[in-house]
N, CA, C and O atoms as a GROMACS GRO file, in nm:
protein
  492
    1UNK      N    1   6.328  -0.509   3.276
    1UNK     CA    2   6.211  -0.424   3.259
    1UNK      C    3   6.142  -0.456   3.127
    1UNK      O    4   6.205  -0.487   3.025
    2UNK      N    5   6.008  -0.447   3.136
    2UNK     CA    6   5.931  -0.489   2.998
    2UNK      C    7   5.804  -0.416   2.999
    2UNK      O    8   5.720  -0.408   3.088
    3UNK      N    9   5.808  -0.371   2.895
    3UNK     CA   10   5.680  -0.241   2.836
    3UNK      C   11   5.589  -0.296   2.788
    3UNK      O   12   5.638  -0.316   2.677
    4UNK      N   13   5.471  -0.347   2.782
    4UNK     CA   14   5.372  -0.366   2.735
    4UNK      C   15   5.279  -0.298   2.675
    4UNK      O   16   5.212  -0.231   2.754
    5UNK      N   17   5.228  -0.285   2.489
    5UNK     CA   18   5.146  -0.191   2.449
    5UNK      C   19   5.080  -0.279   2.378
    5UNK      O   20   5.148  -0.354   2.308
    6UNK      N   21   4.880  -0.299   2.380
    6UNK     CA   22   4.813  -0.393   2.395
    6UNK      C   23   4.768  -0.269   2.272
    6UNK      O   24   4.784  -0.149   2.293
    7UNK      N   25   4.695  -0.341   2.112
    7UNK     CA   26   4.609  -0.256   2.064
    7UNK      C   27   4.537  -0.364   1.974
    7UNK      O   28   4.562  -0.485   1.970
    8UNK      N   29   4.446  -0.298   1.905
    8UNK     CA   30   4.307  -0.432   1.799
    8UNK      C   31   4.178  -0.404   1.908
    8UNK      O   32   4.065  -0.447   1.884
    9UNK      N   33   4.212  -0.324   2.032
    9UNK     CA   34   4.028  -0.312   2.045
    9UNK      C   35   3.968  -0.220   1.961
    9UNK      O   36   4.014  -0.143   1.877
   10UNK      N   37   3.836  -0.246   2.008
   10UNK     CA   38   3.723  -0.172   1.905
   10UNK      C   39   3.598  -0.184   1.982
   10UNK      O   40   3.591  -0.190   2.105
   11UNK      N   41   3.466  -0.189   1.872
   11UNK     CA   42   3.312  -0.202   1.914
   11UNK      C   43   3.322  -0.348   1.791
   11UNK      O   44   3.400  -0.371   1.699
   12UNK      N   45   3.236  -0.402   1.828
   12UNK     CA   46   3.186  -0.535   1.731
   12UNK      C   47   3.054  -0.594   1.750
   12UNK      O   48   3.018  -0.629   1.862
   13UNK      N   49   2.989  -0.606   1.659
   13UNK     CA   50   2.843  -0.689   1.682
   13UNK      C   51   2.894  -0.834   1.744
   13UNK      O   52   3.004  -0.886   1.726
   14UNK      N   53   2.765  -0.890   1.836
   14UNK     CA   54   2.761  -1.030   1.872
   14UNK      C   55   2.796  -1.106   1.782
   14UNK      O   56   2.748  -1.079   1.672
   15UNK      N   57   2.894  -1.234   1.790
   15UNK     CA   58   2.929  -1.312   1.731
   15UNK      C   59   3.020  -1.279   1.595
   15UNK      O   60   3.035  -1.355   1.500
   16UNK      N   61   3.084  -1.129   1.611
   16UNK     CA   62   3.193  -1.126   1.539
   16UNK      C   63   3.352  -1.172   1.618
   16UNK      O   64   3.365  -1.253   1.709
   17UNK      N   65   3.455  -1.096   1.553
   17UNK     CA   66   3.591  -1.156   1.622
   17UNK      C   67   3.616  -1.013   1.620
   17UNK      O   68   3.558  -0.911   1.585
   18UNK      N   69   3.737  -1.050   1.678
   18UNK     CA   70   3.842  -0.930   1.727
   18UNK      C   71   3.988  -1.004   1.712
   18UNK      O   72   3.994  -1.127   1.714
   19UNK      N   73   4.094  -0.933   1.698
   19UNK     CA   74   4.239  -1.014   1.692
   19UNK      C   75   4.350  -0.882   1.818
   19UNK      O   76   4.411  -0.779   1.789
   20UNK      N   77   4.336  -0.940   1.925
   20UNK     CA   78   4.419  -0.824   2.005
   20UNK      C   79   4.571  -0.866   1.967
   20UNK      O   80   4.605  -0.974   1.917
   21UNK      N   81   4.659  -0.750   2.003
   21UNK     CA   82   4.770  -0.814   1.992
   21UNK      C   83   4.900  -0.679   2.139
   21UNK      O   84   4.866  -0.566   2.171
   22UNK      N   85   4.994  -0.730   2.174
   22UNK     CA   86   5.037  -0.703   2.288
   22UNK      C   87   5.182  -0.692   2.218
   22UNK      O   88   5.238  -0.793   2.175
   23UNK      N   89   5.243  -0.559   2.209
   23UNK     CA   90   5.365  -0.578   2.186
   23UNK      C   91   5.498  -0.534   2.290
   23UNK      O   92   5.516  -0.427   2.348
   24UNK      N   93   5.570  -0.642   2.293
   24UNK     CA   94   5.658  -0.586   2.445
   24UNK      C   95   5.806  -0.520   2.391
   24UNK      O   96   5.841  -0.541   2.275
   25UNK      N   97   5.850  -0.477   2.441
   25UNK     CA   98   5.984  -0.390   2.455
   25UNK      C   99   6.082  -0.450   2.529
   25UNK      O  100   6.025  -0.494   2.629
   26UNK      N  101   6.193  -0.475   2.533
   26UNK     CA  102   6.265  -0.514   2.656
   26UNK      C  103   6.325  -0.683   2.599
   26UNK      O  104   6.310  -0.742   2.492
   27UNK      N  105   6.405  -0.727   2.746
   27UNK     CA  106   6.472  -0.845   2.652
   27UNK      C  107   6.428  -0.936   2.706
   27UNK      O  108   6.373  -0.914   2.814
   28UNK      N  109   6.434  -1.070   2.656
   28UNK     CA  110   6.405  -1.196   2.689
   28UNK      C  111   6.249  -1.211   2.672
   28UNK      O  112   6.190  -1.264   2.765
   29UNK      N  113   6.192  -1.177   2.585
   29UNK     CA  114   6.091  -1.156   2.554
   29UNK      C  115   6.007  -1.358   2.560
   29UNK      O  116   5.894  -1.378   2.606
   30UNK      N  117   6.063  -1.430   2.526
   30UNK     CA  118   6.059  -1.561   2.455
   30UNK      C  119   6.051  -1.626   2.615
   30UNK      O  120   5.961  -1.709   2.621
   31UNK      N  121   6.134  -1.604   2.764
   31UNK     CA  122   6.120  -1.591   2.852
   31UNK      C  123   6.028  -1.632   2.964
   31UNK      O  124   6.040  -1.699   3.067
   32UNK      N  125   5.917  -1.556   2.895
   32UNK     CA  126   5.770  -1.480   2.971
   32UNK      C  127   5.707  -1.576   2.972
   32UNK      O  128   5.748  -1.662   2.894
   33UNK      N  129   5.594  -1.607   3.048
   33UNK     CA  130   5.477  -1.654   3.072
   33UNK      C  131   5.425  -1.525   3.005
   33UNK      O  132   5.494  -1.424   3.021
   34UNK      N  133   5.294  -1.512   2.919
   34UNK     CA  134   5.265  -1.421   2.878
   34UNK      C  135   5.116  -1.447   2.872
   34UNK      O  136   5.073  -1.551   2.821
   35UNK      N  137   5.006  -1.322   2.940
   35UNK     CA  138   4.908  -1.375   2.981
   35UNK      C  139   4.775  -1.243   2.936
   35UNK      O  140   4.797  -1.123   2.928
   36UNK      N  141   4.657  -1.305   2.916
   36UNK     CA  142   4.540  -1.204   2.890
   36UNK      C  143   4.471  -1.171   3.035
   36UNK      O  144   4.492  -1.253   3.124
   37UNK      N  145   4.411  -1.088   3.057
   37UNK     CA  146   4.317  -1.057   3.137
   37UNK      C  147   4.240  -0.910   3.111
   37UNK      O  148   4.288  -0.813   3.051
   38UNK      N  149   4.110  -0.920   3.170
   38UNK     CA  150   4.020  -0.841   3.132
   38UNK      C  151   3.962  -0.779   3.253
   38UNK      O  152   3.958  -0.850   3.353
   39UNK      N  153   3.905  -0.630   3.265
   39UNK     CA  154   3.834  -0.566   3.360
   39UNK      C  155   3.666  -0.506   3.327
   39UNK      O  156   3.662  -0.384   3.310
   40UNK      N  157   3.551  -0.568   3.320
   40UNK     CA  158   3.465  -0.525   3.274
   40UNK      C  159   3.438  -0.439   3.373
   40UNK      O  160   3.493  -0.446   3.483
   41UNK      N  161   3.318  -0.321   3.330
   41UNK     CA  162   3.277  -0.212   3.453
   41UNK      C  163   3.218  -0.265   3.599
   41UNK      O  164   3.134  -0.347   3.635
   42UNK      N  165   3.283  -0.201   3.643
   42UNK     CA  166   3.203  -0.281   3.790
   42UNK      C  167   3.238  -0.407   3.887
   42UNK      O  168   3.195  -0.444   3.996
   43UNK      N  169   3.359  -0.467   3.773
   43UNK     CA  170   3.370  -0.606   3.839
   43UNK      C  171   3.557  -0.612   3.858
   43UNK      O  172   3.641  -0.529   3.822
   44UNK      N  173   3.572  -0.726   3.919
   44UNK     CA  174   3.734  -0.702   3.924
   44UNK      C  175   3.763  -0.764   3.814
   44UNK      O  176   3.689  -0.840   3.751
   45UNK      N  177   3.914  -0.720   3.778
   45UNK     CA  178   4.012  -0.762   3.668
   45UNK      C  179   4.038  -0.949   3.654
   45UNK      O  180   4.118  -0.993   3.737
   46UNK      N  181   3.991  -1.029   3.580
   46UNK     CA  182   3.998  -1.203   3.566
   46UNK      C  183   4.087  -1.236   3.434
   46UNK      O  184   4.120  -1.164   3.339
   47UNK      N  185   4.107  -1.335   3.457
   47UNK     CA  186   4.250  -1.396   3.374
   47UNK      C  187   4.130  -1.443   3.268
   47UNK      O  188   4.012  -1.479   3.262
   48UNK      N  189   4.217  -1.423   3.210
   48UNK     CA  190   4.139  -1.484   3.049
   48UNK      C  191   4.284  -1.580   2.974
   48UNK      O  192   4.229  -1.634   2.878
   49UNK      N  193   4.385  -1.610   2.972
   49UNK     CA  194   4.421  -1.646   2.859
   49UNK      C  195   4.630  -1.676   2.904
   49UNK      O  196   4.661  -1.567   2.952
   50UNK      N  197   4.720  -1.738   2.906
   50UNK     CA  198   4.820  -1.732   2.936
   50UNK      C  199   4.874  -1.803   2.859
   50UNK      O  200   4.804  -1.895   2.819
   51UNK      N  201   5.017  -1.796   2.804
   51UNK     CA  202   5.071  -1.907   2.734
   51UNK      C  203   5.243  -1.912   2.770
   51UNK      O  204   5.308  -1.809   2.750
   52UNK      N  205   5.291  -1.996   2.808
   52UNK     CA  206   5.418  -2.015   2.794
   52UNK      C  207   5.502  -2.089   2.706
   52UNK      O  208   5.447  -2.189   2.660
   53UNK      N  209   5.607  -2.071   2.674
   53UNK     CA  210   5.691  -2.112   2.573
   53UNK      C  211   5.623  -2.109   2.450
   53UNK      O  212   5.554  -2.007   2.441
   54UNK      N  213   5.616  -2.188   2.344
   54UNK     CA  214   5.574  -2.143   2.173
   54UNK      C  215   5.409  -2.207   2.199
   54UNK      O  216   5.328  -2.163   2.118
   55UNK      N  217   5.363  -2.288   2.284
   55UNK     CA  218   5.229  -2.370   2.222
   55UNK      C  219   5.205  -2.422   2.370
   55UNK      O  220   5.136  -2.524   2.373
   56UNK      N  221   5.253  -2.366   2.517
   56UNK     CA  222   5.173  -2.427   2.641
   56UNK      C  223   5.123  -2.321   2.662
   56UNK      O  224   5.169  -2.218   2.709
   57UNK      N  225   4.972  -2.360   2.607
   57UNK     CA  226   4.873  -2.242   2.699
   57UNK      C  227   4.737  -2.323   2.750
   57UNK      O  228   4.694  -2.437   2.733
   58UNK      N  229   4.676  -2.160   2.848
   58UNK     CA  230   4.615  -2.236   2.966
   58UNK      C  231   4.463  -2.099   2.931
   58UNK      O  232   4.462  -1.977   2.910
   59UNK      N  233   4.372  -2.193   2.941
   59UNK     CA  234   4.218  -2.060   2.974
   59UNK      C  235   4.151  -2.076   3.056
   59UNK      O  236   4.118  -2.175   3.120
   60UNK      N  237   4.121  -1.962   3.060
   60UNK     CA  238   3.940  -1.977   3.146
   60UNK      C  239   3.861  -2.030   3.106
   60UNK      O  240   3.872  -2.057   2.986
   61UNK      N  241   3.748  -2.075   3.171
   61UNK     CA  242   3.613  -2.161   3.099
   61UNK      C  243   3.576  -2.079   3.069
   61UNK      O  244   3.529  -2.120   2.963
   62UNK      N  245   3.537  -1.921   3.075
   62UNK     CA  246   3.472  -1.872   3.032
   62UNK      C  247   3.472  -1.825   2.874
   62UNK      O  248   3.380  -1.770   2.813
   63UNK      N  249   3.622  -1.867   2.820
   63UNK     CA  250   3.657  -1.814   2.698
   63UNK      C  251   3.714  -1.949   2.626
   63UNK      O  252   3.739  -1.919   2.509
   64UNK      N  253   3.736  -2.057   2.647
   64UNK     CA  254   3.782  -2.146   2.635
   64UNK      C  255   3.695  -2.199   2.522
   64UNK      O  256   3.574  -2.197   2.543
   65UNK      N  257   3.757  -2.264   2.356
   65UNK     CA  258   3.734  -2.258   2.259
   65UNK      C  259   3.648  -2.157   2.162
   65UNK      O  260   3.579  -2.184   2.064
   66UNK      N  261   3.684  -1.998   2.238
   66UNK     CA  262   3.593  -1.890   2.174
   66UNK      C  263   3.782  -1.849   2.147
   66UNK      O  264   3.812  -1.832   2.029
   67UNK      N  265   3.881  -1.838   2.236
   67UNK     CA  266   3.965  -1.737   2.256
   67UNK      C  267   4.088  -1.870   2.194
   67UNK      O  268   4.091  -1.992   2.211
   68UNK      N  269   4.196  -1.753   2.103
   68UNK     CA  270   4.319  -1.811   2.127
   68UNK      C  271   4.418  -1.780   2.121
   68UNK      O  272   4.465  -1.762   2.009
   69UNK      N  273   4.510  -1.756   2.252
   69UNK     CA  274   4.623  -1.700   2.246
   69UNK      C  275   4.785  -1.745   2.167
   69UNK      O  276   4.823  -1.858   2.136
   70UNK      N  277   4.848  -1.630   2.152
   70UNK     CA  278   4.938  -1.727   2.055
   70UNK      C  279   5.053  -1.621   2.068
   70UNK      O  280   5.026  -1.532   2.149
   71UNK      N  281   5.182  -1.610   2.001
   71UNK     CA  282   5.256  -1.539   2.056
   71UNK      C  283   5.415  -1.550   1.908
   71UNK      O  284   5.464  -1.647   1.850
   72UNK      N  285   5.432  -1.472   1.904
   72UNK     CA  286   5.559  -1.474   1.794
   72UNK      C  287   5.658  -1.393   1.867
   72UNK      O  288   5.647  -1.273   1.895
   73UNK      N  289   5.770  -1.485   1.897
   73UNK     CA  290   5.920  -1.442   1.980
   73UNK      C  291   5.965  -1.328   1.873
   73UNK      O  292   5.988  -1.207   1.879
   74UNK      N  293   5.965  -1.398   1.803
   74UNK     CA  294   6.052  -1.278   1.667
   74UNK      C  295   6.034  -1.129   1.682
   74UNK      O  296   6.116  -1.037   1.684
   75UNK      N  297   5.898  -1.132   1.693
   75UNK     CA  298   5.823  -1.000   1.683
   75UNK      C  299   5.776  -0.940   1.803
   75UNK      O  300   5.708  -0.838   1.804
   76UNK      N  301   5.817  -1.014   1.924
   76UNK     CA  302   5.841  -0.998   2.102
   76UNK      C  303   5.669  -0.959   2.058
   76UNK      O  304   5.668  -0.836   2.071
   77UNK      N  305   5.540  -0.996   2.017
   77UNK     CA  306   5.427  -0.977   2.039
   77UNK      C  307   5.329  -1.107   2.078
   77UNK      O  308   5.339  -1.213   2.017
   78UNK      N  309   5.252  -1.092   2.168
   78UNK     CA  310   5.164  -1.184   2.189
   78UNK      C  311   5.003  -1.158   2.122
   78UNK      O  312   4.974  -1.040   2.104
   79UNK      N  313   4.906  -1.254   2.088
   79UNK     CA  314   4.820  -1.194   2.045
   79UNK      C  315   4.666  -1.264   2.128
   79UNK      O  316   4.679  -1.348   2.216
   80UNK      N  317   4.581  -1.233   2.100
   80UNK     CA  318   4.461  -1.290   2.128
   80UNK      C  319   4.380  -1.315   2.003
   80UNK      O  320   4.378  -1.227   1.918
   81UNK      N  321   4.321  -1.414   1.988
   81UNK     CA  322   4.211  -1.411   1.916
   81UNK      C  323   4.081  -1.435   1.960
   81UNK      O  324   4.054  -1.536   2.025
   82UNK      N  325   4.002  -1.353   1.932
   82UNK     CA  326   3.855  -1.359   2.013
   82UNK      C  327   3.749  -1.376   1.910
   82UNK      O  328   3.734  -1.276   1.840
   83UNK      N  329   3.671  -1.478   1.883
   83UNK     CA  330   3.570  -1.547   1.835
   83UNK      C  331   3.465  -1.539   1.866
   83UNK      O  332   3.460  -1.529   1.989
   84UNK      N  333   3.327  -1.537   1.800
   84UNK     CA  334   3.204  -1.559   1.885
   84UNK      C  335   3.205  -1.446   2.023
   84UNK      O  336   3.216  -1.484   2.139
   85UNK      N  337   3.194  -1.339   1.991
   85UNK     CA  338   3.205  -1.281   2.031
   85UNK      C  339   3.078  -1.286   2.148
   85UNK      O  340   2.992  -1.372   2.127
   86UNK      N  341   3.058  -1.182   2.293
   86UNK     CA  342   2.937  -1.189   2.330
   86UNK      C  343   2.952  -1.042   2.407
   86UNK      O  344   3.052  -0.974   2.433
   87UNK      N  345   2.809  -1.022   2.432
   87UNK     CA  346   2.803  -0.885   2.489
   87UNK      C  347   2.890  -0.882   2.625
   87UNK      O  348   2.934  -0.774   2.664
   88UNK      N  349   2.911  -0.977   2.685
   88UNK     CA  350   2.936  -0.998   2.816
   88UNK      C  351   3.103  -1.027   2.791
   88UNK      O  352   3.151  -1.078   2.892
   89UNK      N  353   3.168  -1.015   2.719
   89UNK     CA  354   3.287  -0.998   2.712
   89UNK      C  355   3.380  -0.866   2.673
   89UNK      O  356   3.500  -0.849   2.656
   90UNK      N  357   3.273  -0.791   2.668
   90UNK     CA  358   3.270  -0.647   2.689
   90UNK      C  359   3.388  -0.587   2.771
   90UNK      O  360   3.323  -0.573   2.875
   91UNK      N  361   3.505  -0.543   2.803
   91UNK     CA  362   3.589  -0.501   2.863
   91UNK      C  363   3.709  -0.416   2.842
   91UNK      O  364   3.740  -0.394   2.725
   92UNK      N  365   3.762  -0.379   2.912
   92UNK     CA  366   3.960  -0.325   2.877
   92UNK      C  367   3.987  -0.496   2.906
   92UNK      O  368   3.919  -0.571   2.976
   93UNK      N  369   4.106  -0.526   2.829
   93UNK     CA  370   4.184  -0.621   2.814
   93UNK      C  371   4.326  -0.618   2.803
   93UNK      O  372   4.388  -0.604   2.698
   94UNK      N  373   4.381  -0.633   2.931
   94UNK     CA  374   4.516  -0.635   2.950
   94UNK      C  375   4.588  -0.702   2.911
   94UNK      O  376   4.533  -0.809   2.886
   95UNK      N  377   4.702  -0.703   2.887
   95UNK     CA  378   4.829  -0.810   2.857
   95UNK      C  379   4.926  -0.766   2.965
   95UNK      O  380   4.956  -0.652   3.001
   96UNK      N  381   4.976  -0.917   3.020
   96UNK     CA  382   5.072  -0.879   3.130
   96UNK      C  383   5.204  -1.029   3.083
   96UNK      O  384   5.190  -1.117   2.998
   97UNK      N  385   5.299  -1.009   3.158
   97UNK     CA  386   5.412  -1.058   3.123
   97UNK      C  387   5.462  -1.114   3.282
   97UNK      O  388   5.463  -1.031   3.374
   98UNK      N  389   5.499  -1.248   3.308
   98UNK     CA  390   5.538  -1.298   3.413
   98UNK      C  391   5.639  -1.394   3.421
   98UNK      O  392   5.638  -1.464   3.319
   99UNK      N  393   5.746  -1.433   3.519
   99UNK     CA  394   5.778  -1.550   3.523
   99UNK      C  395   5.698  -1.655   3.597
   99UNK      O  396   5.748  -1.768   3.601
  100UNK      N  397   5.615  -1.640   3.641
  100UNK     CA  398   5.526  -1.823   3.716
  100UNK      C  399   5.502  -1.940   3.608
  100UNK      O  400   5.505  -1.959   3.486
  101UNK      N  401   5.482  -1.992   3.703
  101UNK     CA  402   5.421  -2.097   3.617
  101UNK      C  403   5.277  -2.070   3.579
  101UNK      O  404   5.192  -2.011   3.646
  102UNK      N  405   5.262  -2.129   3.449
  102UNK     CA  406   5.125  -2.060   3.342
  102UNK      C  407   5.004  -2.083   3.422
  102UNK      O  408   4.907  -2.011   3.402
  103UNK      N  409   4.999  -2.182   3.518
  103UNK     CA  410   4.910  -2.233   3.603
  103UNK      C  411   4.889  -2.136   3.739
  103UNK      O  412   4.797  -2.152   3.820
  104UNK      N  413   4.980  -2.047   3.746
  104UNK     CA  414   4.996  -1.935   3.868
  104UNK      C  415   4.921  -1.816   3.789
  104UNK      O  416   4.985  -1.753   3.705
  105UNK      N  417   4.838  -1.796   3.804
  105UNK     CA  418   4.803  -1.623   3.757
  105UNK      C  419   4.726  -1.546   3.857
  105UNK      O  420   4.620  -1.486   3.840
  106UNK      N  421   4.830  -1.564   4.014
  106UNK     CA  422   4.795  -1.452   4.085
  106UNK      C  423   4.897  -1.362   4.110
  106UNK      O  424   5.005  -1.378   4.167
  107UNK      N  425   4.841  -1.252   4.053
  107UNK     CA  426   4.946  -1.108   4.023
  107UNK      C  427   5.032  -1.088   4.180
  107UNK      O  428   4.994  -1.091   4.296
  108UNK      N  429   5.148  -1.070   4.124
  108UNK     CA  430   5.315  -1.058   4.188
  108UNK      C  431   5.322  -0.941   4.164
  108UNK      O  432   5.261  -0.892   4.069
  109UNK      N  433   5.396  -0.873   4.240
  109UNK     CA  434   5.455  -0.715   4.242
  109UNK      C  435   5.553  -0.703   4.098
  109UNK      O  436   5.568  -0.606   4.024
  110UNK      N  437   5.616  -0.849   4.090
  110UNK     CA  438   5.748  -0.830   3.980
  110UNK      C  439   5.655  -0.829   3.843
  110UNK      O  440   5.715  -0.814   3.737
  111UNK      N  441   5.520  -0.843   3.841
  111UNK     CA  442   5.447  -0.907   3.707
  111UNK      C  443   5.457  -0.764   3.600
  111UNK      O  444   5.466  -0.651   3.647
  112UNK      N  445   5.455  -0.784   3.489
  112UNK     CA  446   5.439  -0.649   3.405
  112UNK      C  447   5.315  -0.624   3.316
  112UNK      O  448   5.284  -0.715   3.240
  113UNK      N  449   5.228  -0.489   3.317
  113UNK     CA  450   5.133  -0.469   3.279
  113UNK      C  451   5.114  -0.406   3.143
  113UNK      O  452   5.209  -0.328   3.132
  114UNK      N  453   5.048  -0.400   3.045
  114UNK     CA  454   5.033  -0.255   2.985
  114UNK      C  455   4.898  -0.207   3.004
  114UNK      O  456   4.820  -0.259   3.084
  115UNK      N  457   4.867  -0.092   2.920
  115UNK     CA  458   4.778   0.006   2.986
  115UNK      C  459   4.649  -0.034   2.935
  115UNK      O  460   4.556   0.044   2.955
  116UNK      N  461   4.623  -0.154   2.866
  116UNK     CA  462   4.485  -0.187   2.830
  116UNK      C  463   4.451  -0.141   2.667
  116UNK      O  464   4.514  -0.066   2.594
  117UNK      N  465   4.319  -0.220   2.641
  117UNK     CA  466   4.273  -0.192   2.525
  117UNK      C  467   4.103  -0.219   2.520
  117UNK      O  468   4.063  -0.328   2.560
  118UNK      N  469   4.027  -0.138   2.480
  118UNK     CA  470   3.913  -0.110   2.499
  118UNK      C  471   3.829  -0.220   2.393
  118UNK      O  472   3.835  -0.207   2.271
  119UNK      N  473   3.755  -0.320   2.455
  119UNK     CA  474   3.652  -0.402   2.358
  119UNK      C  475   3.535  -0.380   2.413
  119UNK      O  476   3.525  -0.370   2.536
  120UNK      N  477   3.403  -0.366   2.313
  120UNK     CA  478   3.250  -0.344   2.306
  120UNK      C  479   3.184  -0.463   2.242
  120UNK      O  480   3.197  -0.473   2.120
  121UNK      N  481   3.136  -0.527   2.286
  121UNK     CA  482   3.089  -0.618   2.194
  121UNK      C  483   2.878  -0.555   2.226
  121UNK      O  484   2.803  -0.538   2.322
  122UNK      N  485   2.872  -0.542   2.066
  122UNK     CA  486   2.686  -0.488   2.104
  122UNK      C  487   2.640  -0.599   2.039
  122UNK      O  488   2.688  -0.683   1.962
  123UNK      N  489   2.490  -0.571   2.109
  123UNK     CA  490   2.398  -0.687   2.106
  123UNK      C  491   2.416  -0.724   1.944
  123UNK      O  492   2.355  -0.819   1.895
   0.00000   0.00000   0.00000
């Protein structure tokens, strides 16, 4: 079993950053495929960001050299970094925890969630 608690959202002007970070509970933390995704209003929930082991990670084009995920075993936390910010990245931003392969990010019953974290990015 693994707990996920995602916090660092906020509001931010265009083209600032944000630093999310995801801290898990539970064992084998080091384990995980450990992955971002986001739900803006209106639209369904999309993968933003996954990384396995210390330095294999995988993005979306849509965030891909704005975003970078990264992750410290020690401290069982994963983080995001979000760059260049844009209005359109506006969302709750999940952190979830999996065994697939980093290249698999279609959600499994066994996958683990936490409850989100609120980003604004204004014009």
């Amino acid at each position: 079993q693994v707990q996920l608690v995602e916090s660092g959202g906020g509001l931010v002007q265009a083209g600032g950053s944000l630093r999310l970070s995801c801290a898990a509970s539970g064992r084998s933390f080091s384990s995980y495929t450990m992955g971002w995704y986001r739900q803006a209003p209106g639209k369904e929930r999309e993968f933003i960001a996954a990384i396995k082991g210390s330095d294999n990670t995988y993005y979306a084009d849509s965030v891909n050299g704005r975003f970078t995920i990264s992750r410290d075993n020690a401290k069982s936390t994963v983080y995001l970094q979000m760059n260049s910010l844009k209005p359109g990245d506006t969302a709750i931003y999940y952190c979830e925890a999996d065994r697939k392969s980093i290249l698999v990010r279609t959600a499994r019953a066994d996958d683990y969630w936490g409850q989100g974290t609120h980003v604004t990015v204004s014009p």
